[in-house]
Short mmCIF file of C-alpha atoms in Angstrom, two decimals:
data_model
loop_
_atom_site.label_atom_id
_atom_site.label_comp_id
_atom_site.label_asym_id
_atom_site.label_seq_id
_atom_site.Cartn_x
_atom_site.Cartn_y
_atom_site.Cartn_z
CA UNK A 1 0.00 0.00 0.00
CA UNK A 2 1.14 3.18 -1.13
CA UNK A 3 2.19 5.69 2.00
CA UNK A 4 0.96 8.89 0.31
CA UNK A 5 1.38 11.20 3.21
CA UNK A 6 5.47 9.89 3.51
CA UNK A 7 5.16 10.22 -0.55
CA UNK A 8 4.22 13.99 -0.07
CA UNK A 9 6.79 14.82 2.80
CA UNK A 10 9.68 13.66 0.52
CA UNK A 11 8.36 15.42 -2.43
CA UNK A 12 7.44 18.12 -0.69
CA UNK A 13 11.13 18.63 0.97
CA UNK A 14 12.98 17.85 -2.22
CA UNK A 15 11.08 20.78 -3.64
CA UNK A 16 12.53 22.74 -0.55
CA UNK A 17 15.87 21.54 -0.95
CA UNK A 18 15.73 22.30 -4.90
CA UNK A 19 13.97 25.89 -4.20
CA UNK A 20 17.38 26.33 -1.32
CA UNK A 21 19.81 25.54 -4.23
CA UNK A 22 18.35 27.86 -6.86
CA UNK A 23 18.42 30.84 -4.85
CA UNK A 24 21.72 30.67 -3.20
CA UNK A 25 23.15 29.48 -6.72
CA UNK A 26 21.58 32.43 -8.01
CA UNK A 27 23.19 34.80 -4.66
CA UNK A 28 26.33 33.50 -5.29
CA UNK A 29 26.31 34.57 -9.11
CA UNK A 30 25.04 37.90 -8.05
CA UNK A 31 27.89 37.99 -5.46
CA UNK A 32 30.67 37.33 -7.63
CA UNK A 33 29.70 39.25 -10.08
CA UNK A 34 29.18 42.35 -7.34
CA UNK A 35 32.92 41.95 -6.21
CA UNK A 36 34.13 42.31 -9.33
CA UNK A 37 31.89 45.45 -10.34
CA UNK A 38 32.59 46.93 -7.01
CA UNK A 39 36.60 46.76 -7.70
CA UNK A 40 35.73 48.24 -10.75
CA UNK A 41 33.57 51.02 -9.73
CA UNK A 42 35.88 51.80 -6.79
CA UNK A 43 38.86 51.66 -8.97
CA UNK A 44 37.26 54.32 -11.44
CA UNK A 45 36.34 56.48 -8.74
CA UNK A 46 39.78 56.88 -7.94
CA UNK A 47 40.50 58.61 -11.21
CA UNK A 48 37.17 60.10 -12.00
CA UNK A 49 36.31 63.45 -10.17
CA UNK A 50 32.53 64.06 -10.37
CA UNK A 51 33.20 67.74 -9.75
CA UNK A 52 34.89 68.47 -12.78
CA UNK A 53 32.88 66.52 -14.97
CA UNK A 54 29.54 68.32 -13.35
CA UNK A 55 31.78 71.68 -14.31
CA UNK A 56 32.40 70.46 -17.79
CA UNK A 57 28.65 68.94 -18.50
CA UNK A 58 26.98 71.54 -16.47
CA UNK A 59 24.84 70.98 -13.48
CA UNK A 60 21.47 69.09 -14.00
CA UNK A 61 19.09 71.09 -11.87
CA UNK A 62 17.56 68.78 -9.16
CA UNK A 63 14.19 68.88 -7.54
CA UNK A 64 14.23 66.90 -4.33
CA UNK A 65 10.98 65.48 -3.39
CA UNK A 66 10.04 64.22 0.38
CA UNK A 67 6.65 63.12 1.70
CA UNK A 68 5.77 63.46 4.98
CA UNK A 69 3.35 62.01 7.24
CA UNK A 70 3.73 62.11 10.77
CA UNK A 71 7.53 62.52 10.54
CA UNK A 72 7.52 65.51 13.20
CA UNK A 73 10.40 63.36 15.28
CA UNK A 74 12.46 63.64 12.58
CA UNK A 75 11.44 66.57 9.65
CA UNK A 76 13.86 68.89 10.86
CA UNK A 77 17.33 66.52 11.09
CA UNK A 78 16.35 65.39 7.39
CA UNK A 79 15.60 69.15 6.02
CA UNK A 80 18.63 70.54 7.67
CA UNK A 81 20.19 67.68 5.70
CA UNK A 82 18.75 68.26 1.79
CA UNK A 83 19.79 71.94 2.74
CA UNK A 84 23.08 71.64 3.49
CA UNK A 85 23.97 68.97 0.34
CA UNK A 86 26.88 69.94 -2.11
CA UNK A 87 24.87 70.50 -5.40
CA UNK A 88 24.90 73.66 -7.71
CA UNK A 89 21.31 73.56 -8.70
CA UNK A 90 18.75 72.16 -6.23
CA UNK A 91 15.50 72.81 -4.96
CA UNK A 92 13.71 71.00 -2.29
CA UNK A 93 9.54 70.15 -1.99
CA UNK A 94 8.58 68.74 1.47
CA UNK A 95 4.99 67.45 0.56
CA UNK A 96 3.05 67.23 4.18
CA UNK A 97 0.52 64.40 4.06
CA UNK A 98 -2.38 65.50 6.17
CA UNK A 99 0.04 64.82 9.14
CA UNK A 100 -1.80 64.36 12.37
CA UNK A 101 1.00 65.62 14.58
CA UNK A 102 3.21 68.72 14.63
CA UNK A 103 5.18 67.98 11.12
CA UNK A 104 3.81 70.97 9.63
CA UNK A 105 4.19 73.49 12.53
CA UNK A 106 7.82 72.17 12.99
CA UNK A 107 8.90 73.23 9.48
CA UNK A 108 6.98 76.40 9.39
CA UNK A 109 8.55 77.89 12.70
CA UNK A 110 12.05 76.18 11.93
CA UNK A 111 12.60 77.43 8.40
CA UNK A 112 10.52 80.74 8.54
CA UNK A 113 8.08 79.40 6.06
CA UNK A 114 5.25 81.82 4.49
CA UNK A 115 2.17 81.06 2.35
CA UNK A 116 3.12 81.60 -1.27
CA UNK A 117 1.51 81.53 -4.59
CA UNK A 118 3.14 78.73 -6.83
CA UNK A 119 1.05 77.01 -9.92
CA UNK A 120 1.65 73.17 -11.15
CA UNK A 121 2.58 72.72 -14.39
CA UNK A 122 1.65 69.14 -14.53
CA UNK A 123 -1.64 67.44 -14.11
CA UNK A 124 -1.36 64.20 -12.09
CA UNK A 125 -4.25 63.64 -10.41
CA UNK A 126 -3.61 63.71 -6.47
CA UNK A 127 -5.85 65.17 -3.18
CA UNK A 128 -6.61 68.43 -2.71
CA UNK A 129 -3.44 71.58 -1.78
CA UNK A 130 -4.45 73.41 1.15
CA UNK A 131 -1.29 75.73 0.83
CA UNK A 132 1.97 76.81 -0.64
CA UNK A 133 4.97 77.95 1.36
CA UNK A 134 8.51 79.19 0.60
CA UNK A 135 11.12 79.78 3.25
CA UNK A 136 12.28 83.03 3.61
CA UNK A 137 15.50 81.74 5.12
CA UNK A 138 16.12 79.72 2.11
CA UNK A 139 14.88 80.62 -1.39
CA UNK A 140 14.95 76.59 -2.35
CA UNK A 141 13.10 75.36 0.43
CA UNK A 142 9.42 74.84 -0.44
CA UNK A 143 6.49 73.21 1.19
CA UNK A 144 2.75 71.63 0.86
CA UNK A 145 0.36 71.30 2.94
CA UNK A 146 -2.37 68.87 1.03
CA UNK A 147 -4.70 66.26 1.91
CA UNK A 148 -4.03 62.58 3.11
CA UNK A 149 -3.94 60.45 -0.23
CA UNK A 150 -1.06 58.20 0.73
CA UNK A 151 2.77 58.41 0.06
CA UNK A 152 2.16 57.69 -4.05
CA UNK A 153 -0.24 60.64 -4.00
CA UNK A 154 2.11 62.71 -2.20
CA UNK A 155 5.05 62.36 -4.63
CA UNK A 156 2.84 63.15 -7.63
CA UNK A 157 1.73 66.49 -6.06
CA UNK A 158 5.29 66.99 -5.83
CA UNK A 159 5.93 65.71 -9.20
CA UNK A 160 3.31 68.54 -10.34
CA UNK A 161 4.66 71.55 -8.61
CA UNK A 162 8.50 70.55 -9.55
CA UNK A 163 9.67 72.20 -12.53
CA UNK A 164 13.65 70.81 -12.85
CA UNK A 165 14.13 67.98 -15.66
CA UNK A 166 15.15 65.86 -12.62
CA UNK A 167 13.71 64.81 -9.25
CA UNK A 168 14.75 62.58 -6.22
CA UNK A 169 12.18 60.93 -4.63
CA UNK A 170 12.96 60.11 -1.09
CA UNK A 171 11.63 60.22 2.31
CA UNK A 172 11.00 62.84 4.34
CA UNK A 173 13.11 60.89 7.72
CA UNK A 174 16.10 60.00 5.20
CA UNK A 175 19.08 61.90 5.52
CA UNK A 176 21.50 62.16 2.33
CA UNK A 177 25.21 62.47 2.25
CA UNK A 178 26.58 66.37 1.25
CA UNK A 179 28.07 64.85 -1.62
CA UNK A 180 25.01 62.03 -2.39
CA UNK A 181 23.54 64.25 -5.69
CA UNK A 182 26.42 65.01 -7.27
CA UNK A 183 27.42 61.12 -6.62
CA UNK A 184 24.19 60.42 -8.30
CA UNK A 185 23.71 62.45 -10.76
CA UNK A 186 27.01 60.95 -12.99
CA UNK A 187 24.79 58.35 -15.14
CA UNK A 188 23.00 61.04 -16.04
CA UNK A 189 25.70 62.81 -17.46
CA UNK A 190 27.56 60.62 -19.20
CA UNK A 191 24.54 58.42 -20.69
CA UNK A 192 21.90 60.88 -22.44
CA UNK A 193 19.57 57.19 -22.01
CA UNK A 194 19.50 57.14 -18.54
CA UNK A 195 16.15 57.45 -17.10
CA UNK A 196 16.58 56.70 -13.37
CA UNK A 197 19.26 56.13 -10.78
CA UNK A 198 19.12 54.99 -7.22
CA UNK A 199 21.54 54.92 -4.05
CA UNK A 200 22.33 52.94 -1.42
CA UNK A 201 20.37 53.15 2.10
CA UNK A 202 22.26 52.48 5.17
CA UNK A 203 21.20 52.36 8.74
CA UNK A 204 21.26 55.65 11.19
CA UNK A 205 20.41 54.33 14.12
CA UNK A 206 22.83 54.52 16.62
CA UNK A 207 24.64 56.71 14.48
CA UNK A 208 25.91 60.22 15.90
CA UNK A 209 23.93 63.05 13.89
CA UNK A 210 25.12 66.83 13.46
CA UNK A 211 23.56 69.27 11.51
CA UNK A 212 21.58 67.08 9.53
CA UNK A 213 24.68 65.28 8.91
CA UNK A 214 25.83 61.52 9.88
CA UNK A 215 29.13 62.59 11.92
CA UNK A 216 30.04 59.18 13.52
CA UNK A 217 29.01 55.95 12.16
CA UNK A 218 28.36 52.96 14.62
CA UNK A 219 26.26 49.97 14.65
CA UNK A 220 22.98 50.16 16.68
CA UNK A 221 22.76 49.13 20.01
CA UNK A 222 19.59 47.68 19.39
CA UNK A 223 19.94 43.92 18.11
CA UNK A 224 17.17 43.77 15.82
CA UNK A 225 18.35 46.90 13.81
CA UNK A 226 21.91 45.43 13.73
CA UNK A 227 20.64 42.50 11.98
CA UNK A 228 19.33 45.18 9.44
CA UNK A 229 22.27 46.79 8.75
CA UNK A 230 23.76 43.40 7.89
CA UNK A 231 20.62 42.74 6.14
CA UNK A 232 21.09 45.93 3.55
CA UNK A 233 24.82 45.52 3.46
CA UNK A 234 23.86 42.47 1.70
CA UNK A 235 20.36 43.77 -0.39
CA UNK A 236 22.14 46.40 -1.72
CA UNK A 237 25.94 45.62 -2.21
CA UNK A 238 25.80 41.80 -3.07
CA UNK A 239 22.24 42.12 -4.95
CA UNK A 240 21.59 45.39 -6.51
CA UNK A 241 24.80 45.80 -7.40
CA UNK A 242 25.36 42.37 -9.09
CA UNK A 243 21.58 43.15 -10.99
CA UNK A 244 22.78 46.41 -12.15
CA UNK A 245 25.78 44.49 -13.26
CA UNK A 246 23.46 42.79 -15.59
CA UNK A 247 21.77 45.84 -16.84
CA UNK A 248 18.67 44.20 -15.06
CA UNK A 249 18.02 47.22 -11.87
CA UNK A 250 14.50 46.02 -11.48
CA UNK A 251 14.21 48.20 -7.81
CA UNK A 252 15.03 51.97 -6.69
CA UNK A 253 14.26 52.67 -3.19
CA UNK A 254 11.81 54.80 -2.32
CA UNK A 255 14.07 56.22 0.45
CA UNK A 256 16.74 57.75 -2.37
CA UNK A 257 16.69 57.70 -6.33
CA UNK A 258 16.45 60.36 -9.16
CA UNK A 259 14.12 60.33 -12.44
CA UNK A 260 13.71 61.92 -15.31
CA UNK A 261 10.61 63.94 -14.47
CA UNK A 262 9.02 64.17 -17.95
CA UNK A 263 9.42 60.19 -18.41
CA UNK A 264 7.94 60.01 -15.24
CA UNK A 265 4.55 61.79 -15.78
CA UNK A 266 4.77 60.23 -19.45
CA UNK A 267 4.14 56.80 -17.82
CA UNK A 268 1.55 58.79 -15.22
CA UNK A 269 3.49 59.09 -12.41
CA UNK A 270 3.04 56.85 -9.39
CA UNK A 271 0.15 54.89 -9.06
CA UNK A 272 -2.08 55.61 -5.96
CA UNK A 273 -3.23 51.61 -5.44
CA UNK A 274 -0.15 50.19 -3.98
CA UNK A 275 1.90 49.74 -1.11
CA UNK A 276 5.13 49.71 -3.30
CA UNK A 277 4.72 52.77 -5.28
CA UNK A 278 8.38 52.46 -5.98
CA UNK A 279 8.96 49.25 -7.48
CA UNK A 280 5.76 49.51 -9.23
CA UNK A 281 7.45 52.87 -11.14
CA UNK A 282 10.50 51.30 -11.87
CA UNK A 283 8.82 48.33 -13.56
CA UNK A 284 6.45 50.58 -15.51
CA UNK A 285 9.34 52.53 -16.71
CA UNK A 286 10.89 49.59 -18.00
CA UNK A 287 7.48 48.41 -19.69
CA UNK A 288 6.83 52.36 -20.87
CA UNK A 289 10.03 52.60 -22.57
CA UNK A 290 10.27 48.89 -24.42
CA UNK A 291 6.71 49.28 -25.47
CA UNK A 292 6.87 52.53 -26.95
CA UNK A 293 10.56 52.09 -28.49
CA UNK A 294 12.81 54.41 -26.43
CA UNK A 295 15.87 54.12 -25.33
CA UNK A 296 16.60 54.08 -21.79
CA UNK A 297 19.23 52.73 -19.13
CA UNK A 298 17.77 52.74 -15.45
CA UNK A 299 21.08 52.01 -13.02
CA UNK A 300 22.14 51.28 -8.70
CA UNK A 301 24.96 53.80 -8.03
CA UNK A 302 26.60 52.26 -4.76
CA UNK A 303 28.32 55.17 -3.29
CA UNK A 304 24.96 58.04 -3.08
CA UNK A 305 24.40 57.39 0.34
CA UNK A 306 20.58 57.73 2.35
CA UNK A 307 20.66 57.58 6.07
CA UNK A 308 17.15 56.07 7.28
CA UNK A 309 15.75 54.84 10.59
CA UNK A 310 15.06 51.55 10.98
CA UNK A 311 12.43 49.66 12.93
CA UNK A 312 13.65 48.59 16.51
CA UNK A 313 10.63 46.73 17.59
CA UNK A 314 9.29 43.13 16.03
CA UNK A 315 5.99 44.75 16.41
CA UNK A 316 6.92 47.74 13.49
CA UNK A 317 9.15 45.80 11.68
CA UNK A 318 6.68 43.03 11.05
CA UNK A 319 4.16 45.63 9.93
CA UNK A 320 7.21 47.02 7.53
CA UNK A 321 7.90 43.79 6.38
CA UNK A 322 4.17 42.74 5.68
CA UNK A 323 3.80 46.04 3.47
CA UNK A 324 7.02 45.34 1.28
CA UNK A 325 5.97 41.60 0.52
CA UNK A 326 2.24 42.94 -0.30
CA UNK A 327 3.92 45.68 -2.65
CA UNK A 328 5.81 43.15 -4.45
CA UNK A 329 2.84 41.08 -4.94
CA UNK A 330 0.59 43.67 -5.90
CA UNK A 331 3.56 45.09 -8.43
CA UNK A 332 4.14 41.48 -9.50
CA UNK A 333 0.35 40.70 -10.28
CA UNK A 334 -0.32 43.95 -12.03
CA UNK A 335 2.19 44.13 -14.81
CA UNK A 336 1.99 39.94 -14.89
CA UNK A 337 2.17 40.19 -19.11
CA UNK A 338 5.90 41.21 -18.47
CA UNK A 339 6.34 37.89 -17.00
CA UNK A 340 8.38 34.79 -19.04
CA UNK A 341 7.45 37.07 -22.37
CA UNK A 342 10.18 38.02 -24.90
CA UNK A 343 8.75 41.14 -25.80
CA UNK A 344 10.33 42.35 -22.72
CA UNK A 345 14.05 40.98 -23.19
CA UNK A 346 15.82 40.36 -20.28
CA UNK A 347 13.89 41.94 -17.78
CA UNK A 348 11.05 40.02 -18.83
CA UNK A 349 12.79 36.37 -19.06
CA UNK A 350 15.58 37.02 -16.13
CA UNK A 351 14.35 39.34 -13.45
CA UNK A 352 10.84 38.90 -13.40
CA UNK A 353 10.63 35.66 -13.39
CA UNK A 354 13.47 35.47 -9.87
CA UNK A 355 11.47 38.15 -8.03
CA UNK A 356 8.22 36.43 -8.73
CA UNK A 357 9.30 32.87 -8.20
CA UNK A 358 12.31 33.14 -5.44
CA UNK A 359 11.11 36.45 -4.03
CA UNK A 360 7.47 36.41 -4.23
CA UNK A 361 6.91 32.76 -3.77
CA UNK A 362 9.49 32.20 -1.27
CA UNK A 363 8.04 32.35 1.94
CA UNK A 364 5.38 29.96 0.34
CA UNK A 365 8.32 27.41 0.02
CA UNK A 366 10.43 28.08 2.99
CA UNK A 367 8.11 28.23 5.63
CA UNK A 368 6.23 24.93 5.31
CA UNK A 369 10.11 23.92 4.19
CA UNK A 370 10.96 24.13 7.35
CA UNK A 371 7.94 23.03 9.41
CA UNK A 372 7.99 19.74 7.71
CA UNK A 373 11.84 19.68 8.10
CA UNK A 374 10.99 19.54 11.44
CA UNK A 375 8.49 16.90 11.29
CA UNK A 376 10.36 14.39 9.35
CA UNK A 377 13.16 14.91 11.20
CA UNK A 378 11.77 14.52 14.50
CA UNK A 379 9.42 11.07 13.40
CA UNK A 380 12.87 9.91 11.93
CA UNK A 381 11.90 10.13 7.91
CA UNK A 382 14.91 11.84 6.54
CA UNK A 383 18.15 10.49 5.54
CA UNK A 384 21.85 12.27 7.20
CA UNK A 385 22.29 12.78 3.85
CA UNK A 386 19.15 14.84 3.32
CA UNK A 387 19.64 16.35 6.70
CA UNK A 388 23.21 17.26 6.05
CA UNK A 389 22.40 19.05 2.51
CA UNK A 390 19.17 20.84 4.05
CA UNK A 391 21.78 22.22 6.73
CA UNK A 392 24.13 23.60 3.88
CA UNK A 393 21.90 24.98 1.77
CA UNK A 394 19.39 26.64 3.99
CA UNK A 395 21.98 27.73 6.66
CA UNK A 396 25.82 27.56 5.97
CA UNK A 397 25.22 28.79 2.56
CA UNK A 398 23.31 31.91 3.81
CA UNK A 399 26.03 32.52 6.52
CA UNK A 400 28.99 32.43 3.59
CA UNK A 401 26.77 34.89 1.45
CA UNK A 402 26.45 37.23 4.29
CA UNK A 403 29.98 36.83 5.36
CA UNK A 404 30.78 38.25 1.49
CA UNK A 405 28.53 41.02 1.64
CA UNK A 406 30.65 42.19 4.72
CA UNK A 407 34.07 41.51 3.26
CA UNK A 408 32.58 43.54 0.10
CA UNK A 409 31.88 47.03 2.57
CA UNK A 410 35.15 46.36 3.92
CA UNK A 411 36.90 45.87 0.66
CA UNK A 412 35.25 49.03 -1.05
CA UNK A 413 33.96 51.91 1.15
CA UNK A 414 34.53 50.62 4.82
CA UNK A 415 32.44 53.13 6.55
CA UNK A 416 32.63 50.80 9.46
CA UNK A 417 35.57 52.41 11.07
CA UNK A 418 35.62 50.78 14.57
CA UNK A 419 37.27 47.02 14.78
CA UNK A 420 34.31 45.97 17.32
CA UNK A 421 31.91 46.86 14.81
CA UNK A 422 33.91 45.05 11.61
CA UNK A 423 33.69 41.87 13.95
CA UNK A 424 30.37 42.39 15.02
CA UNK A 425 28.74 42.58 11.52
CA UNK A 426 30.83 39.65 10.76
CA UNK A 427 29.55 37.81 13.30
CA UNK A 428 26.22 39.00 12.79
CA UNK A 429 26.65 37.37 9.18
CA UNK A 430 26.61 34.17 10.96
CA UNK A 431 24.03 34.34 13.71
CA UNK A 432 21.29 36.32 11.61
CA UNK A 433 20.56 32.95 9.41
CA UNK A 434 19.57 31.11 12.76
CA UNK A 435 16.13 32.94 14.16
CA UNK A 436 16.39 36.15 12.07
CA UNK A 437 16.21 35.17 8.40
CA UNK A 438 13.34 32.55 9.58
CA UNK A 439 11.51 35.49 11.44
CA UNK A 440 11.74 37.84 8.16
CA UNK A 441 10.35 34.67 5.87
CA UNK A 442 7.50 34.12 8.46
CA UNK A 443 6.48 38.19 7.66
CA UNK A 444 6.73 38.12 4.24
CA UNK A 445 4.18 34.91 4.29
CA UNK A 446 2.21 36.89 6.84
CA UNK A 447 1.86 39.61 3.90
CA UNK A 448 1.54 36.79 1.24
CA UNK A 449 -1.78 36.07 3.58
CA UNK A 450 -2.43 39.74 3.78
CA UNK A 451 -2.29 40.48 -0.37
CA UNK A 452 -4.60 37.80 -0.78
CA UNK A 453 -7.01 39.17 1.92
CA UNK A 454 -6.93 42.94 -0.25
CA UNK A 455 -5.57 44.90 2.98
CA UNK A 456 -4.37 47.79 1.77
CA UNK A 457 -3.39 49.91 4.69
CA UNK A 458 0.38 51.46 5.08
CA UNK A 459 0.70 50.07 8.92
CA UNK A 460 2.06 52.87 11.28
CA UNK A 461 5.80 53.40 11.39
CA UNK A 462 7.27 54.63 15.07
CA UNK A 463 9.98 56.94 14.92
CA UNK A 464 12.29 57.60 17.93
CA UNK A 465 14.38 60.36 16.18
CA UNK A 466 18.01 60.59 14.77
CA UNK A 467 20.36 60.68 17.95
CA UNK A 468 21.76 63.96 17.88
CA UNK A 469 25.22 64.65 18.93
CA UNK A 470 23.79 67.82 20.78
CA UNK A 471 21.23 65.96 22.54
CA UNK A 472 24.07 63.24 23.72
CA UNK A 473 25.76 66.30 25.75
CA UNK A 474 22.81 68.05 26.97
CA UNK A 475 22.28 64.51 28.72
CA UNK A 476 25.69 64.45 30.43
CA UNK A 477 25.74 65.19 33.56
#
């Protein structure tokens, strides 16, 4: 008699173990071909200066683009920082959200704001603007006060009051590097194609602020945001980097990239409906340009650097983590015709198809993987052998590709200065694949469950504030 539960169990985990090779074959390719870009890139920046060749192209002027919604902890760290950035031509657009707290009073009374009269010149569709306001302390400081609509709805009232052939969409609680636009704004320059460019994010927290300005970089004291740092380290350096690589960017951040504005309200700007406003731009983009024949190059510059809080609770970062799995899926589902189809070239038949099968479908594999791991372990169904490559590829492997993505930061930019901190993200490589990386996956399938249940809400953020180097010595004694 045929034992068809024992039948599924070993079907079922050979799926698993097959699903565990594919994507860390597929990390380590991305890897490899990361170091070698990164030597590259580093190499080349060693000759290159961007100031001279912004001197000899001439400046692209810059609109800079933040949304804000309840970010009254942190509004005035982050403006002070977009004011104080090393960039010829720049103006800057905080869009308030129909905050609910004092976000909107804290700008006015910081940066001597007063009501102004300033017409669109676009017509994306977004909620009603209460008011105008320029800063009479700084002529490129501008604000609007509007009506909740959402973070997507914020950016294209933005997008309709800029007037520069280039914006940066970011967040309003992100805090860029003096030097981040000109950094970024090099594709742009030296390929007329280029469409888009995005930076890396890195984590503030426990970082020493100044000014608007990260002044001493440390790891968090918090655990759980030291496992993100490790956990972007490797996002951005070992994967965006290698995809880029490929000419295959399939992601900016929504924390930190710059567009071609006109391109941008070509395609209609960002759509309202989604949690992942940002991905789902990028991947229009890709589909506006190959259906309608034009030429364009969308690119991960590694160096453009975004300071961001991160979640220090498993409360928020569960929420966060719910939200970016339902924006994938809703992104996913709603351009699904890219998918497999040749019409789209390699972003169609290379990087679609891993985000929706590894990415998207992952937490559908891995966390039953690892439930019925359990079970067939503990009844005494699997093999050593089975046990013994489960082991390697769902844990060892995922320890040596985290291990890489530290040696890469340390290779290349090593903003890691202190030698506690260089072992502690190295051991953090190795203890982050035993509890954390199984936490994340249970989240994402939490959001899987969430998608298919059409919630739709953002999930409230906490912020605790950048850590202020003035604040430290106030609390001295």
């Amino acid at each position: 008699m045929i034992d068809i539960p024992r039948l599924f169990l070993d079907f079922f985990n050979h799926v698993v173990l097959a699903y565990f090779f594919i994507l860390n074959t597929v990390y380590l390719i991305l890897n490899s071909i990361s170091f070698i870009s990164l030597r590259r890139y580093a190499r080349s920046m060693r000759v290159l200066q961007v100031d001279e060749l912004i001197n000899i192209a001439g400046a692209l002027p810059i609109t800079l683009i933040a949304p804000a919604y309840n970010e009254g902890s942190t509004i005035v760290e982050s403006t002070r920082s977009l004011l104080a950035l090393k960039y010829p031509d720049f103006e800057i657009i905080t869009v308030n959200d129909g905050s609910k707290d004092d976000t909107l009073k804290r700008v006015i009374e910081n940066f001597d704001m007063i009501q102004v009269s300033r017409a669109p010149i676009a017509s994306l569709k977004t909620a009603d603007v209460k008011a105008v306001y320029r800063s009479r302390k700084h002529y490129n400081l501008w604000l609007i006060d509007k009506e909740n609509g959402g973070k997507a709805d914020a950016l294209n009232c933005g997008l309709n009051y800029a007037r520069t052939p280039l914006y940066c969409a970011m967040d309003s609680d992100s805090l860029l590097e003096r030097d981040s636009l000109t950094r970024i704004v090099r594709p742009f320059l030296e390929n007329k194609d280029t469409i888009a460019a995005g930076g890396i994010i890195r984590i503030a927290n426990g970082c020493d602020v100044r000014g608007g300005e990260v002044k001493n970089i440390k790891l968090p004291k918090n655990q759980l945001a030291r496992f993100q740092v490790m956990e972007y380290l490797r996002a951005f350096l070992a994967g965006r980097m290698g995809w880029d690589s490929l000419n295959l960017t399939f992601i900016i951040s929504g924390a930190f990239g710059i567009f071609k504005r006109g391109i941008a309200i070509a395609a209609g700007g960002y759509h309202t409906q989604t949690v992942g406003e940002d991905m789902e731009l990028v991947v229009r983009l890709h589909r506006y340009c190959i259906e309608h024949k034009i030429p364009y190059h969308i690119t991960f510059i590694p160096d453009p650097v975004a300071w961001t809080e991160c979640p220090e609770s498993m409360k928020v970062l569960g929420r966060q983590r719910d939200r970016w799995q339902r924006g994938l899926m809703e992104v996913l589902f709603r351009h699904k015709k890219m998918l497999m189809n040749p019409r789209y070239g390699r972003i169609g038949m290379l990087a679609y198809p891993y985000f929706f099968f590894l990415e998207m479908c992952g937490p559908l594999i891995e966390v039953p993987g690892y439930i019925l791991f359990l079970i067939s372990w503990m009844t005494g169904n699997l093999s050593t052998m089975y046990v013994s490559a489960f082991f390697i590829l769902a844990f060892i492997f995922g320890v040596n590709l985290s291990i890489f993505a530290v040696g890469l930061e340390e290779l290349t930019f090593k903003r890691y200065g202190r030698f506690r901190d260089l072992l502690n993200l190295f051991w953090l490589a190795v203890v982050e694949n035993f509890g954390y990386r199984q936490l994340t996956t249970y989240w994402r399938a939490r959001g899987t469950w969430s998608f298919f249940r059409k919630v739709k809400s953002w999930g409230a953020m906490e912020r605790k504030g950048f850590q202020t180097i003035e604040a430290d010595r106030n609390t001295k004694p």
